[in-house]
Structure formats: C-alpha cells, structure tokens
Amino acid sequence: GAVVSQHPSWVICKSGTSVKIECRSLDFQATTMFWYRQFPKQSLMLMATSNEGSKATYEQGVEKDKFLINHASLTLSTLTVTSAHPEDSSFYICSARPPQELLYEQYFGPGTRLTVT
Amino acid sequence: AQKVTQAQTEISVVEKEDVTLDCVYETRDTTYYLFWYKQPPSGELVFLIRRNSFDEQNEISGRYSWNFQKSTSSFNFTITASQVVDSAVYFCALSDLMEYGNKLVFGAGTILRVKS
C-alpha cells in the first residue's frame, strides 16, 4: 500500500514552453501533497505544500506564478512549470500524506527529471 | 542555519567494512520525528526508518542499525558488512510541528560508495 506515482518520469522541453507533472496517490487519498526540487548532487528542497481544494502554500523564494500547483482531487496534484528555462532543469519529487496518518507521514513518488533545452 | 547536519559529504569504503553515517539535528520542539532515506542512482527515495523523539531505543534491522541520542541531538546510521548495493545517497530528515509545521527538513545527504 501507500504507492505514489509521478508522470512523466522524465521530460525534455524547449525553453519558453510549459510542462506539467502529475503526482497521484494510487491506493489512498491524500489531503496534503508536497512538491520538492532536487538539483544535481544537492538535497531535496521543499517547494510547496498543496492541500486538496485550496491554494498551495509556497516556500520562501519559490515563484508561485512560475510553478503552478493544482490539487484538484484527493488523489491528484499537478505541478506546471511555466515558461521553463534551463535553470529549471531539475529532479522534481512529490510526496503525499494520507489523512488518517499522523502528521509526520509522507510517501514519496519516484520523481520526474526535467531537462529544459 | 542548517537544522539537519550531515557533516560527511562522501564516504568510500571497501565491501564488508562497517560504515557509520552521522546526523545531527536541531529543534526546539519536544515532539519530533527523525528519518533516514536512501536514494539510489535511480533517484527514487527509499524509506529506511522513522523514530519519534520519545523513543531512544536503538534499532537494528538486518545489517542496518540506528543510534538515537537526544543528549547530543544525533541520529546516526550504521551499515554493517557493507555491500556494493548499499552505494547511494543517504538523507537524514527531521519533522516537527513547532518550527517546521510537520514539513520534512532534509540534511545535505551523504554519498556512500562501496567498492568491491
């Protein structure tokens, strides 16, 4: 149980275009999902917390207009990188928290590698 | 200020050696949780252990063991008889309510290279 998927697993896009990444909880409902970014040889940095049916909360320094997060259902959250640039190339990882679990629990997706050319 | 410190950037060992990965954390909360994750080259995070602040018992799982010491704010991870498959990046993470709102704060990670 507690499986989280991400799609696509990797994507290459041209500079200036937008790309959408999906995060799905496959066997549980997730009231809260998190989006992380990981640059090569660096740690995971939390970008935003999304709660189903409400606006995402972004961490300091993360541009909300550039990284659009939608958590429209209890099993799906999407991250859209708008007007992508090469510096947005990174590994994006989502995690999901089931509502019945204690607040510390998160289940991670396999990640999406974004390359902007 | 760094709240989770993994001072070892990279460690190289020869297969069958024991290796300890250090983790020091900082929090003012009395209730918190500590985690270790493994990230192999594929990139997917693998959950290894979760420990709450009230449980200081050391834990052993096969070749893995964890030493939690509140007095020194440390949560170290030891791999006994390391194997090549243990090569990965290992992250220590902290979650508490007061300072971080139950978000996960990750350390910088330690790259472990196990050579045959």
XYZ file of C-alpha atoms in Angstrom:
233
model
C 0.000 0.000 0.000
C 0.824 3.717 0.055
C 2.029 3.984 -3.522
C 2.626 7.347 -5.134
C 3.233 7.670 -8.860
C 4.541 10.504 -10.968
C 4.134 11.135 -14.646
C 6.156 11.581 -16.680
C 9.285 10.037 -15.208
C 11.373 12.267 -17.418
C 10.654 15.095 -19.814
C 12.661 17.284 -22.141
C 11.177 20.584 -23.209
C 12.296 23.675 -25.020
C 12.964 26.917 -23.269
C 9.846 29.046 -23.021
C 7.368 26.202 -23.039
C 5.344 24.878 -20.113
C 5.407 21.382 -18.748
C 3.000 19.632 -16.397
C 3.980 16.935 -13.917
C 1.370 14.738 -12.285
C 1.504 13.185 -8.845
C -1.010 10.508 -7.964
C -1.675 8.554 -4.816
C -2.719 5.165 -6.133
C -4.176 3.373 -3.153
C -5.009 6.076 -0.658
C -6.486 9.536 -0.505
C -4.094 12.362 0.131
C -5.358 15.566 1.657
C -1.866 17.003 1.543
C 0.784 16.677 -1.103
C 4.257 18.164 -1.191
C 6.486 19.144 -4.082
C 10.246 19.055 -3.792
C 13.028 20.036 -6.137
C 16.433 18.448 -6.151
C 19.328 19.860 -8.135
C 22.206 17.542 -9.052
C 24.251 16.484 -6.043
C 22.077 18.501 -3.716
C 19.420 17.770 -1.165
C 15.659 17.903 -1.524
C 14.191 21.343 -1.075
C 10.504 21.766 -0.359
C 8.843 23.987 -2.946
C 5.239 23.978 -1.818
C 2.559 22.247 0.166
C -0.749 21.639 -1.522
C -3.992 20.821 0.213
C -6.911 19.397 -1.687
C -9.372 22.077 -2.687
C -7.306 25.029 -1.572
C -4.399 27.110 -2.794
C -0.907 25.806 -2.384
C 1.445 27.270 0.176
C 4.796 28.110 -1.345
C 8.124 28.182 0.436
C 10.073 31.377 0.538
C 11.836 32.083 -2.722
C 9.632 29.865 -4.871
C 7.766 31.783 -7.585
C 4.122 30.822 -7.387
C 3.398 32.199 -10.851
C 6.114 30.071 -12.342
C 5.353 26.855 -10.510
C 1.612 26.372 -10.637
C 0.255 23.721 -8.323
C -3.234 22.293 -8.534
C -4.581 19.741 -6.064
C -7.988 19.193 -7.574
C -8.754 15.809 -6.060
C -7.698 13.638 -3.167
C -5.535 11.526 -5.441
C -4.018 14.005 -7.873
C -1.798 17.027 -7.653
C -0.131 18.676 -10.628
C 2.888 20.921 -10.900
C 3.136 23.070 -14.009
C 6.430 24.741 -14.758
C 5.511 27.734 -16.869
C 7.851 29.355 -19.357
C 10.551 26.913 -18.453
C 14.206 27.910 -18.685
C 17.361 25.814 -18.487
C 17.829 26.769 -14.838
C 14.536 24.989 -14.081
C 16.130 21.706 -15.108
C 15.963 19.580 -12.004
C 14.563 16.456 -10.400
C 11.058 17.091 -9.090
C 9.693 14.795 -6.416
C 6.235 14.750 -4.914
C 5.023 13.170 -1.721
C 1.571 12.509 -0.352
C 0.159 12.356 3.153
C -2.922 10.261 3.906
C -5.492 11.992 6.104
C -5.684 9.189 8.603
C -1.963 9.080 9.186
C -0.212 11.110 11.786
C 1.084 14.406 10.554
C 4.654 13.249 10.107
C 3.983 10.625 7.443
C 4.775 11.168 3.769
C 5.003 8.729 0.895
C 7.268 9.724 -1.963
C 6.827 9.389 -5.687
C 9.658 8.181 -7.931
C 10.450 11.659 -9.221
C 10.385 13.423 -12.582
C 13.552 14.539 -14.270
C 13.026 17.760 -16.200
C 15.522 18.956 -18.756
C 14.966 22.321 -20.401
C 16.979 22.895 -23.579
C 21.021 27.865 9.818
C 21.124 24.243 8.942
C 18.665 22.243 11.012
C 19.824 18.818 9.932
C 23.541 18.421 9.526
C 25.186 15.562 7.745
C 28.802 16.518 8.028
C 30.100 13.718 5.820
C 29.703 14.707 2.213
C 31.077 11.498 0.819
C 32.344 8.236 2.268
C 34.139 5.480 0.418
C 34.561 2.025 1.898
C 35.538 -1.388 0.702
C 32.919 -4.093 0.685
C 32.359 -5.794 4.050
C 33.550 -2.814 6.010
C 31.243 -1.241 8.556
C 30.318 2.389 7.973
C 28.535 4.977 10.100
C 26.709 7.959 8.669
C 26.327 10.851 11.057
C 23.287 13.062 11.513
C 22.923 15.943 13.935
C 19.669 17.829 14.184
C 18.374 20.987 15.765
C 14.874 21.662 17.045
C 13.210 23.378 19.974
C 10.198 21.129 19.869
C 9.868 18.256 22.315
C 7.907 16.141 19.873
C 9.606 15.450 16.613
C 10.416 12.671 14.201
C 13.645 11.663 12.581
C 14.019 9.765 9.347
C 16.611 8.152 7.166
C 16.116 7.735 3.440
C 18.215 6.054 0.804
C 18.388 7.477 -2.705
C 19.973 5.061 -5.197
C 21.088 6.253 -8.644
C 17.551 5.754 -9.958
C 16.526 8.727 -7.831
C 13.591 7.196 -6.002
C 13.670 7.794 -2.268
C 13.592 4.645 -0.185
C 12.287 4.997 3.359
C 14.554 3.294 5.885
C 13.401 4.292 9.333
C 11.291 6.705 11.347
C 11.946 7.407 15.014
C 9.982 9.651 17.331
C 11.605 11.799 19.982
C 10.247 9.756 22.853
C 11.771 6.511 21.742
C 15.509 6.457 22.302
C 15.937 2.760 21.893
C 18.452 1.824 19.288
C 17.099 -0.159 16.405
C 18.558 -2.904 14.298
C 17.197 -4.144 11.002
C 19.409 -6.711 9.368
C 22.689 -5.014 8.530
C 21.287 -1.608 9.402
C 21.284 -0.071 12.860
C 20.449 3.338 14.213
C 21.741 5.107 17.300
C 19.478 7.881 18.571
C 20.922 10.086 21.325
C 18.860 13.056 22.415
C 21.636 14.305 24.670
C 23.778 15.018 21.623
C 20.906 15.561 19.150
C 22.256 12.826 16.958
C 20.679 10.051 14.965
C 23.470 8.047 13.398
C 23.105 5.222 10.946
C 25.446 2.251 10.716
C 25.680 -0.280 7.932
C 27.435 -3.459 8.960
C 29.327 -5.501 6.392
C 28.623 -3.051 3.614
C 27.789 -4.264 0.128
C 28.091 -2.670 -3.281
C 24.296 -2.376 -3.413
C 24.475 -0.033 -0.443
C 26.072 2.591 -2.679
C 23.656 5.514 -2.702
C 22.986 8.909 -1.228
C 21.607 8.752 2.287
C 19.497 11.539 3.717
C 18.626 12.222 7.312
C 15.449 14.275 7.820
C 13.551 15.940 10.642
C 9.875 16.722 11.074
C 8.409 18.670 13.944
C 5.312 20.758 14.492
C 6.517 23.892 16.192
C 9.293 25.041 13.909
C 8.555 23.304 10.657
C 4.827 22.626 10.711
C 5.368 18.926 10.187
C 7.267 19.510 6.988
C 10.275 17.368 6.310
C 13.620 19.107 6.519
C 16.393 17.172 4.852
C 20.077 17.160 5.534
C 22.507 17.684 2.693
C 22.985 13.975 2.246
C 25.970 11.657 2.405
C 27.184 9.869 -0.695
C 28.240 6.348 0.179
C 30.444 4.486 -2.266
C 31.077 0.837 -1.554
C 33.818 -0.671 -3.659
C 34.198 -4.358 -4.339
